[in-house]
Short mmCIF file of C-alpha atoms and ligand atoms in Angstrom, two decimals:
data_model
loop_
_atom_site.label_atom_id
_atom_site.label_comp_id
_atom_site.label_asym_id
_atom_site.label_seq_id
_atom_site.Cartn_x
_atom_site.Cartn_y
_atom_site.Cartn_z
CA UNK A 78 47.38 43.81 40.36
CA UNK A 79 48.31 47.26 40.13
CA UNK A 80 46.50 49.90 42.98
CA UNK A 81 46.78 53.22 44.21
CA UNK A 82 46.97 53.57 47.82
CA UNK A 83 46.86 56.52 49.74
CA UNK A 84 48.64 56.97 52.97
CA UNK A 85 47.63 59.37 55.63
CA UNK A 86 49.80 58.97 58.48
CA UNK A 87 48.97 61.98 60.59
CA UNK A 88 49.70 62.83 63.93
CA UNK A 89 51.54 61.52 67.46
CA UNK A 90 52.01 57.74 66.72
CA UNK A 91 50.15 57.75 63.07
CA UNK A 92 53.50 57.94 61.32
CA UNK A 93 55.59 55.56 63.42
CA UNK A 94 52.49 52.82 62.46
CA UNK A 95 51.79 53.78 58.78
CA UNK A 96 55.84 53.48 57.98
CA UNK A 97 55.69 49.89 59.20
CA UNK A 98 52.28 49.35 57.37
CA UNK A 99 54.15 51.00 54.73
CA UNK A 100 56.86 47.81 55.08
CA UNK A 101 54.20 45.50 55.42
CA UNK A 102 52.34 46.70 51.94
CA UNK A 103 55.29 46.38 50.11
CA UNK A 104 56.07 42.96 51.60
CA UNK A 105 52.98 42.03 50.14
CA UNK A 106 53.48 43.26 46.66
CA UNK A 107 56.41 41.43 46.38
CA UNK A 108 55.47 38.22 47.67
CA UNK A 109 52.05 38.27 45.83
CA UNK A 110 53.44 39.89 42.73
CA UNK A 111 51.66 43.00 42.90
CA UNK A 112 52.21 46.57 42.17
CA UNK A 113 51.39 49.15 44.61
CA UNK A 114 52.03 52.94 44.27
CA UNK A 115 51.63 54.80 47.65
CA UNK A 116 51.39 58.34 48.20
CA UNK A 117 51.25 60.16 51.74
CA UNK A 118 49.00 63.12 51.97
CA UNK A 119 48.89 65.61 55.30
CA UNK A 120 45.56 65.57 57.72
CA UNK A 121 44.79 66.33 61.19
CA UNK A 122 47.61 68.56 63.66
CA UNK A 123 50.16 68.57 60.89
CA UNK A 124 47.45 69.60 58.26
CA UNK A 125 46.58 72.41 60.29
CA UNK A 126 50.10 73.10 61.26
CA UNK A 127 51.12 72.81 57.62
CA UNK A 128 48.07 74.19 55.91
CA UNK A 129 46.05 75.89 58.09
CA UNK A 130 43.03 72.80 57.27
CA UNK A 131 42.88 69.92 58.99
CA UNK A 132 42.59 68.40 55.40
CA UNK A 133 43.37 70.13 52.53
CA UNK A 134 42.03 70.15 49.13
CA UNK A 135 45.04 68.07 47.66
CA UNK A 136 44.61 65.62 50.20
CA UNK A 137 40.70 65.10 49.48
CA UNK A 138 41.91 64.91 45.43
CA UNK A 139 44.43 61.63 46.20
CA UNK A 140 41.65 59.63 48.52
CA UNK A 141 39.09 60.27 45.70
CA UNK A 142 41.39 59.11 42.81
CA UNK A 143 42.95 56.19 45.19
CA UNK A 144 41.52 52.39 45.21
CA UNK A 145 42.02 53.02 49.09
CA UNK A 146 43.54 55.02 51.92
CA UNK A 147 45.30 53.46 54.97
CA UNK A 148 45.45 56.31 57.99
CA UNK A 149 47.36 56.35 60.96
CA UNK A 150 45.40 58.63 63.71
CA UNK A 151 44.76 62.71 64.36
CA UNK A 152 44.94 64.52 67.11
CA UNK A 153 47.02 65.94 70.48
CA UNK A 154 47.35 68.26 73.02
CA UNK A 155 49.39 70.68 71.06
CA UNK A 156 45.46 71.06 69.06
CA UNK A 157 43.38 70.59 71.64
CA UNK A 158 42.76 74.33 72.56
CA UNK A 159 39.05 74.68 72.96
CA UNK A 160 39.04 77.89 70.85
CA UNK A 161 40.47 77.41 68.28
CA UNK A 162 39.07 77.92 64.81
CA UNK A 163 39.38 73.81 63.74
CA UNK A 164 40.64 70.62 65.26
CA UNK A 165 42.24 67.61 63.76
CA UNK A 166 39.14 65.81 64.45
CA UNK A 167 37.78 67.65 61.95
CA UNK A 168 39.72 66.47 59.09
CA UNK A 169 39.15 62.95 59.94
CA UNK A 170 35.00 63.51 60.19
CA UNK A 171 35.48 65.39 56.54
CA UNK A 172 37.21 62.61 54.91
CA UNK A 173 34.48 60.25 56.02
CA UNK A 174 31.89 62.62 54.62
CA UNK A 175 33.56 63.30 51.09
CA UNK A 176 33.85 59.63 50.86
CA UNK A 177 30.06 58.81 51.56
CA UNK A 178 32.09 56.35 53.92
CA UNK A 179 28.43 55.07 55.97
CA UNK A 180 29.49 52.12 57.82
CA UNK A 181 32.35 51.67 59.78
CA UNK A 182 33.39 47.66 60.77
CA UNK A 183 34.85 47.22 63.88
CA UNK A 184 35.62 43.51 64.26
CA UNK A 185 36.58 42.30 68.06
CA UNK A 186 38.34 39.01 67.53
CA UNK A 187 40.56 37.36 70.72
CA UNK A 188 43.86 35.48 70.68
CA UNK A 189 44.11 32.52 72.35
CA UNK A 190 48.02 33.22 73.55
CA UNK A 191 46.41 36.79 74.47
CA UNK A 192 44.01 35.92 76.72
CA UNK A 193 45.47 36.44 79.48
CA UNK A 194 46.33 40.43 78.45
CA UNK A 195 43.07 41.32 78.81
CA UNK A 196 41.74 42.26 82.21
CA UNK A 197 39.17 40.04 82.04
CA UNK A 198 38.90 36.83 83.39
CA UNK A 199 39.86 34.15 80.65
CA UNK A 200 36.13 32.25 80.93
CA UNK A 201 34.38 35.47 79.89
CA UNK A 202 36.67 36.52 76.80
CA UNK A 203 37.64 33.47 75.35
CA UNK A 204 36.74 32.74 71.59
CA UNK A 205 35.24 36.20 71.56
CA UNK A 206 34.10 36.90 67.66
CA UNK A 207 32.14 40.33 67.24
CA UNK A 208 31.92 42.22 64.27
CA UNK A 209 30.41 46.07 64.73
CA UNK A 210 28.67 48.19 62.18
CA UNK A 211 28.94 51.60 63.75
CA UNK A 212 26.83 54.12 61.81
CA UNK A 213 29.85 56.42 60.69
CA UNK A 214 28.35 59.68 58.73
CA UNK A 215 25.19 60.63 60.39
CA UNK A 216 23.62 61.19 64.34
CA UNK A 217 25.46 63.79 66.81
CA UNK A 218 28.62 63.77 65.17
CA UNK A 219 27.18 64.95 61.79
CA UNK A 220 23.65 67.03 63.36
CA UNK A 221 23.72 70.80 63.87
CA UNK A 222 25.31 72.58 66.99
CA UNK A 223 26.97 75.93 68.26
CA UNK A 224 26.64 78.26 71.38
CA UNK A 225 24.00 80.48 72.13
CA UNK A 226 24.11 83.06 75.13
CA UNK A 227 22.46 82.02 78.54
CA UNK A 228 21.53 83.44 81.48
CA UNK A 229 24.29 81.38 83.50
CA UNK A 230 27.14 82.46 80.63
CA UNK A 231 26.25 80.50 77.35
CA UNK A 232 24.83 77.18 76.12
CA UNK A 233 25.94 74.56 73.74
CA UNK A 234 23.96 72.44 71.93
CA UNK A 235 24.67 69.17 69.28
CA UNK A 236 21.45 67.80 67.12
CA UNK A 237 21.10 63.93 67.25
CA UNK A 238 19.62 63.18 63.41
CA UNK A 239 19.08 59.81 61.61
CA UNK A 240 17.00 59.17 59.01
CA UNK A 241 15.34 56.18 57.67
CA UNK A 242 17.33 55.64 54.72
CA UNK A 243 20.25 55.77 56.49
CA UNK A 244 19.28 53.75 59.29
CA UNK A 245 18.60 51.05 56.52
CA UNK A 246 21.34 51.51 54.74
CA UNK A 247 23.68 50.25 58.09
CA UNK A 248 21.25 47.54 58.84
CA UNK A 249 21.38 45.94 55.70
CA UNK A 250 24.84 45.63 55.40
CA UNK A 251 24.91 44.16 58.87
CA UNK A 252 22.36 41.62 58.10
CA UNK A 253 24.75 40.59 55.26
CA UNK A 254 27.59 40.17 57.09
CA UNK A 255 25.12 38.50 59.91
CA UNK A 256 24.24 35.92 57.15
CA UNK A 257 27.75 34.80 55.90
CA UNK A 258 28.61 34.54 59.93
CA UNK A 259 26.89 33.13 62.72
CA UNK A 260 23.21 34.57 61.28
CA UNK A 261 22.50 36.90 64.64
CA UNK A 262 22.37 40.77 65.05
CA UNK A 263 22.08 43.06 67.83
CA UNK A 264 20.75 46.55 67.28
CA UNK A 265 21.46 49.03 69.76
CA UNK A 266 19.76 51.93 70.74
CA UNK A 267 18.44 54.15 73.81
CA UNK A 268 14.89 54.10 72.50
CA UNK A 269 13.61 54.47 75.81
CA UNK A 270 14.74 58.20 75.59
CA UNK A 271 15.72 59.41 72.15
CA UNK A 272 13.06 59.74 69.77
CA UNK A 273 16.25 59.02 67.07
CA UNK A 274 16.59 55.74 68.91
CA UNK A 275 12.90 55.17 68.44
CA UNK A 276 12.78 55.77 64.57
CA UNK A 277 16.38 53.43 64.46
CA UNK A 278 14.59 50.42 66.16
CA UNK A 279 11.27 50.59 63.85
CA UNK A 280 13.29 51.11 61.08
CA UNK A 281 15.57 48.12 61.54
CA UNK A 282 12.89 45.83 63.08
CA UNK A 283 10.80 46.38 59.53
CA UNK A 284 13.80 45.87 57.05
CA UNK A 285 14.72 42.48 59.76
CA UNK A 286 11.54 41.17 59.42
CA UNK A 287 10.65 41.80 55.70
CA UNK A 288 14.43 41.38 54.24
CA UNK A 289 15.96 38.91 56.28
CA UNK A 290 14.14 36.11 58.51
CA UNK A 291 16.62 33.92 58.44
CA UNK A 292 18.75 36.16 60.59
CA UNK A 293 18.17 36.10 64.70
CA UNK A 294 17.55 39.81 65.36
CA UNK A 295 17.53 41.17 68.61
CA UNK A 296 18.08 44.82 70.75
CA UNK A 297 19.77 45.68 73.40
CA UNK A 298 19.69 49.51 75.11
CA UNK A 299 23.00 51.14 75.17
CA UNK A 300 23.69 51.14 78.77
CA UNK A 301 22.61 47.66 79.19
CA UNK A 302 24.83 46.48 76.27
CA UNK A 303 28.15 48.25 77.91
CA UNK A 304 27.52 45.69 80.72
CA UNK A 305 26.88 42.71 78.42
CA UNK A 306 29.70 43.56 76.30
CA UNK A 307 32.27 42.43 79.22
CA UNK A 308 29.97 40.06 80.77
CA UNK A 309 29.15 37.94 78.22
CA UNK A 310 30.65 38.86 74.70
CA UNK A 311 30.66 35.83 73.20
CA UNK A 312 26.83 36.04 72.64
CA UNK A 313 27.40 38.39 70.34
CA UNK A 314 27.90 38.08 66.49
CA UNK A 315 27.11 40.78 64.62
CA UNK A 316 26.45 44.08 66.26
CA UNK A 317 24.73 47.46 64.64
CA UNK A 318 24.69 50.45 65.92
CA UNK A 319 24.84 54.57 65.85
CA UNK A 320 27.90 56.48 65.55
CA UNK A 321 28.42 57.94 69.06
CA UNK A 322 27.49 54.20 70.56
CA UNK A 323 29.74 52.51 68.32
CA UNK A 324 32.36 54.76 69.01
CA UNK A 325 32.31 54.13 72.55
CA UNK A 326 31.30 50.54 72.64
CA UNK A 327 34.40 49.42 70.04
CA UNK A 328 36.86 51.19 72.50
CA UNK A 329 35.15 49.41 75.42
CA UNK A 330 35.82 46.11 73.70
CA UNK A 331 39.15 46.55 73.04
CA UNK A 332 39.75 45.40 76.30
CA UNK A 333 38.45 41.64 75.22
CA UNK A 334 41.12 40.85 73.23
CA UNK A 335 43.82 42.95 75.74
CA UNK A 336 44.49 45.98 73.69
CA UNK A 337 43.22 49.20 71.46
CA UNK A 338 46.62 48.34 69.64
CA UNK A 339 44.84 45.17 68.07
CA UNK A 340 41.52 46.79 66.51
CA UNK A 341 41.50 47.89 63.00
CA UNK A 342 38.57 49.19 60.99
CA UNK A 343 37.34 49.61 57.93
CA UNK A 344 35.15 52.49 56.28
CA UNK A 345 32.92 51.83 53.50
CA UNK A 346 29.94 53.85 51.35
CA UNK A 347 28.55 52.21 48.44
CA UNK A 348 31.01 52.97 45.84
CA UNK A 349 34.13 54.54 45.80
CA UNK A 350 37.45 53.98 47.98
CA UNK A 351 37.74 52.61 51.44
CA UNK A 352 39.18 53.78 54.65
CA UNK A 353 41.14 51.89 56.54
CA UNK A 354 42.76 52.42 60.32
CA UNK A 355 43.52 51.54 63.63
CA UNK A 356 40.28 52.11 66.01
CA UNK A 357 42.59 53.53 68.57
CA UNK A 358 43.76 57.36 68.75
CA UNK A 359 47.24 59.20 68.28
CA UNK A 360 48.33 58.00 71.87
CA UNK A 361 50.46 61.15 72.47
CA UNK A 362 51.68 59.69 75.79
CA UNK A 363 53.41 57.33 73.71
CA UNK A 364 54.13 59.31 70.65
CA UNK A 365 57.69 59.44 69.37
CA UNK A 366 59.03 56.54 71.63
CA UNK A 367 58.80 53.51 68.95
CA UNK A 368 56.81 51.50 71.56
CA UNK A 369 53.35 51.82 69.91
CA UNK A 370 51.82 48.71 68.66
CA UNK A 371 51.49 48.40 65.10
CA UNK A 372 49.23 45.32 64.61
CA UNK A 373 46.27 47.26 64.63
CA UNK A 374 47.10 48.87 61.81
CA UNK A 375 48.42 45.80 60.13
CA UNK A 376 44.94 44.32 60.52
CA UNK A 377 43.42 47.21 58.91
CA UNK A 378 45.89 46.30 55.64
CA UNK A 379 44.25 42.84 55.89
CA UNK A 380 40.59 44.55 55.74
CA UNK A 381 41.88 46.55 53.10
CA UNK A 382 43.08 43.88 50.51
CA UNK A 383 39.98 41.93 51.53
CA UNK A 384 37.25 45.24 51.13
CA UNK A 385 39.24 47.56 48.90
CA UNK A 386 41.26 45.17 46.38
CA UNK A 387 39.42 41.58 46.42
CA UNK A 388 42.51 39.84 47.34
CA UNK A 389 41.65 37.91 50.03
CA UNK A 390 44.15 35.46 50.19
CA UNK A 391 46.50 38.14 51.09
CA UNK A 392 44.46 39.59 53.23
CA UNK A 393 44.49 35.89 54.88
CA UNK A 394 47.95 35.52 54.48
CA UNK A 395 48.57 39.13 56.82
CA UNK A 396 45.95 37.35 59.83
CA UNK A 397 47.36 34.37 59.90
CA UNK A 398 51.54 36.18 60.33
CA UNK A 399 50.05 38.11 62.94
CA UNK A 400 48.73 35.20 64.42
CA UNK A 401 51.53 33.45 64.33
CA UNK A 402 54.10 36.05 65.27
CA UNK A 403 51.61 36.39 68.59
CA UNK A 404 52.23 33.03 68.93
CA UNK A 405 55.80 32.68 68.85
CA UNK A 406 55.64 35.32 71.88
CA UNK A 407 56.40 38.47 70.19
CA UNK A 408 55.09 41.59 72.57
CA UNK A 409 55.03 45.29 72.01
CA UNK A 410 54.54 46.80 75.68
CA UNK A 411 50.48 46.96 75.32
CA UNK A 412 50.24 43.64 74.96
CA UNK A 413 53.35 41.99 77.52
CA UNK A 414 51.78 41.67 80.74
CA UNK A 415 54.62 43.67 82.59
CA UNK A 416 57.16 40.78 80.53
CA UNK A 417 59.60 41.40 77.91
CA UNK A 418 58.41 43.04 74.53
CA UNK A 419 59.50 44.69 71.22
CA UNK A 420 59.87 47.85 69.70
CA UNK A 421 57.38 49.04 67.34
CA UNK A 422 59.73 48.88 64.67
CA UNK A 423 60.74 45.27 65.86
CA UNK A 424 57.57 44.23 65.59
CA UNK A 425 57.06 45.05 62.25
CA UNK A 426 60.72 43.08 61.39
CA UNK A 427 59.62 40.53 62.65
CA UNK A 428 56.06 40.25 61.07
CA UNK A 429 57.64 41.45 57.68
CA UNK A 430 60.07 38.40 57.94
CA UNK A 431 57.64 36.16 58.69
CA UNK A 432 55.66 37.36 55.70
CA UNK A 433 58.30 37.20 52.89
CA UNK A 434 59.91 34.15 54.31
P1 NAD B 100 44.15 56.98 72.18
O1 NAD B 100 43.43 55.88 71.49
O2 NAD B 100 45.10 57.76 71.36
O3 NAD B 100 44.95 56.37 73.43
C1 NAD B 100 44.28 55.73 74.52
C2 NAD B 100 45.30 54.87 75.30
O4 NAD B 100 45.61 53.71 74.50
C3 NAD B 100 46.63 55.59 75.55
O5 NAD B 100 47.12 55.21 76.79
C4 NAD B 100 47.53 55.07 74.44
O6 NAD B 100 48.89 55.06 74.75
C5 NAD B 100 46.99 53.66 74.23
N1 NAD B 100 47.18 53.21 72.82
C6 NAD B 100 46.48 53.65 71.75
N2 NAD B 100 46.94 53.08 70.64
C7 NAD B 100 47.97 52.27 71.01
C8 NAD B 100 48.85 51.42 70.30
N3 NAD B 100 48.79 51.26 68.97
N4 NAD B 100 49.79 50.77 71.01
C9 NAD B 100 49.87 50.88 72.33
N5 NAD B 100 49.06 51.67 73.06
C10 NAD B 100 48.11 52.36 72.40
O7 NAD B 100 43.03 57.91 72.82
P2 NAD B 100 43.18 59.36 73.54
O8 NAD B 100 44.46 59.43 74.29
O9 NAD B 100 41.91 59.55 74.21
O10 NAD B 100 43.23 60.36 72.30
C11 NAD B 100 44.43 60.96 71.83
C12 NAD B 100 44.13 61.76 70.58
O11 NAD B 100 43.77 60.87 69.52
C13 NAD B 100 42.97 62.75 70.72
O12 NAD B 100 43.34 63.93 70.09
C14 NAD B 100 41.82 62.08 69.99
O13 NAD B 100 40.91 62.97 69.42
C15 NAD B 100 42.57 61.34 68.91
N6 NAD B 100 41.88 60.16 68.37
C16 NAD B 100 42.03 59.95 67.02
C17 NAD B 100 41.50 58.82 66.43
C18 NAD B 100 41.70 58.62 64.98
O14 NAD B 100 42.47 59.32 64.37
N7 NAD B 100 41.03 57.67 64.37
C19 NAD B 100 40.83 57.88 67.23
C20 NAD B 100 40.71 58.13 68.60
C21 NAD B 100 41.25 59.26 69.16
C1 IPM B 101 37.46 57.06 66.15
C2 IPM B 101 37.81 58.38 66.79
C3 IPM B 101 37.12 59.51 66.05
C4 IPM B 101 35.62 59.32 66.21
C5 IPM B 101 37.51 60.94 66.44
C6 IPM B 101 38.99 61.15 66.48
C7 IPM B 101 36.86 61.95 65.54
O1 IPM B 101 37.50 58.37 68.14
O2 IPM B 101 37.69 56.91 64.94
O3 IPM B 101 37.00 56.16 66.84
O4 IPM B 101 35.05 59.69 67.25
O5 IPM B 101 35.00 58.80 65.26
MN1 MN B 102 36.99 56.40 68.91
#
């Protein structure tokens, strides 16, 4: 197969991850007999630095003409100046819009030999399997806000929005995913407040009901699920939910399998090129130092193949190494328990050997 893959690798540890991915990609192709053409393209800090636009007009071009687009992260202190006229955030929420890129999967999967790097007790995370559906282009993120004066100084204010057709866009493509797994979803919502929350759960309880029976629907409020999601997660199949929640929830369950440096994602719309990255941010306190770890973002190649190209066996074939290399003991410094571990770079040696041998 021949595809065109576009590489954003951004800012603080984005590039040190993508250039292994980068490795890993091309590991693939030759082992699989593929041709890949990559291309990297500027977003986030370096975008602005670089362009003054956090993504730039050429870089929108290359993700629309790709077959899909692997990022790193955006973001850091040296952008983080409340007043200023755009963030690197900013390119990243763009991207996501141009794209029509709707649902975001999240899936929460533990190790067996990594069980004991999380700081939960091994009883509660143990054969943990969760796949999320975060809502990724509408609610606050996407509603209207600004500043207004006030008598104290000035007031801020974000919109919350959904709508029905996009609530039952999500759900649907839950319930899908529900069906070929386990057959249960969770919805969650804070309908006991928001009135958004209240249109979400009608919404999803009518498509549930009329389009699929066969799947065990239930909801759970937001602040309610943040406690069952560490108490007991592996009640939990599929789970949909708005983009602010998901956001926050995904990041909370990266500490079920041990580490944000294991959680890749995938974005998808209906048509059109996917998104693919590590859940986890730029980790500037890290940046620069080759310790990151890159299996995130190696995971996020497997979701890519799989989503993106249809080649699932490679997509396989990437789990399974990074299975195995957590098996043979391998350890960047998220992941080691205070014990020995590798570089960021050594990690992807090592996973690269093990893919080509
Ligand atoms: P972060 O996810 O960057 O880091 C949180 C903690 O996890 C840090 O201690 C970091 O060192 C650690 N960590 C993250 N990824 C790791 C990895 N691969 N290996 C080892 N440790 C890892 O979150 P933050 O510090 O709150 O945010 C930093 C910047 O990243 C902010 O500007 C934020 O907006 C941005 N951000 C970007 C994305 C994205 O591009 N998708 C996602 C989240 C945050
Ligand atoms: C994520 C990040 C982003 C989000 C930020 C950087 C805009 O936290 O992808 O999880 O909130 O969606
Ligand atoms: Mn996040």
């Amino acid at each position: 197969m021949e595809a065109n893959i576009v590489l954003l690798p951004g800012d603080g540890i984005g590039p040190e991850i993508v250039a292994q991915a980068k490795r890993l990609l091309e590991g693939v192709a030759t082992k699989f007999g593929h041709s890949f053409t990559t291309s990297e393209h500027a977003i986030g800090g370096n975008a602005i630095d670089a362009f003054g636009d956090p993504l730039p007009q050429s870089t929108i071009d290359a993700c629309k003409a790709s077959h899909a687009i692997l990022l790193g992260a955006v973001g850091g202190p040296k952008w983080d100046d409340p007043t200023a006229r755009t963030r690197p955030e900013v390119g990243l929420l763009k991207i996501r819009k141009e794209l029509g890129l709707f649902a975001n999967l999240r899936p929460i999967q533990t190790y067996p030999e990594l069980v004991d790097a999380s700081p939960l007790r091994r009883e509660i995370v143990e054969g943990t399997d969760i796949l999320f559906f975060r809502e990724l282009t509408g609610g606050i993120y996407f509603g209207k806000s600004g500043r207004r004066p006030h008598p104290s100084g000035e007031e801020a204010f974000n919109e919350m929005v959904y709508s029905t057709g996009e609530v039952e866009r999500i759900v649907r493509m839950a319930a899908r995913a529900a069906q070929q797994r386990r057959g249960k979803l969770t919805s969650v919502d804070k309908a006991n407040v928001l009135e958004v929350s209240r249109l979400w759960r009608q919404t999803a309880e009518r498509v549930m009901k009329e389009e699929f029976p066969d799947v065990a629907y239930d909801v759970v409020l937001i602040d309610s699920m943040a406690m069952h999601l560490i108490s007991r997660p592996r009640d939990f199949d599929v789970v949909v939910t708005g983009n602010m929640f998901g956001d926050i929830l995904t990041d909370e369950a990266s500490m079920l399998p041990g580490s944000l440096g294991l959680l890749p994602s995938a974005s998808l719309g209906s048509e059109g090129p996917g998104l693919y990255e590590p859940i986890h941010g730029s980790a500037p306190d890290i940046a620069g130092k080759n310790v990151a770890n890159p299996l995130a973002t190696f995971l996020a190649c497997a979701m890519l193949f799989r989503h993106s190209l249809g080649l699932t066996a490679e997509a396989v074939a990437i789990e399974e190494v990074v299975a195995a290399t957590l098996k043979a003991g391998y350890r960047t410094k998220d992941i080691a328990a205070g014990g020995p571990s590798i570089s960021t770079s050594e990690m992807g040696d090592v996973v690269l050997q093990q893919m080509t041998a």
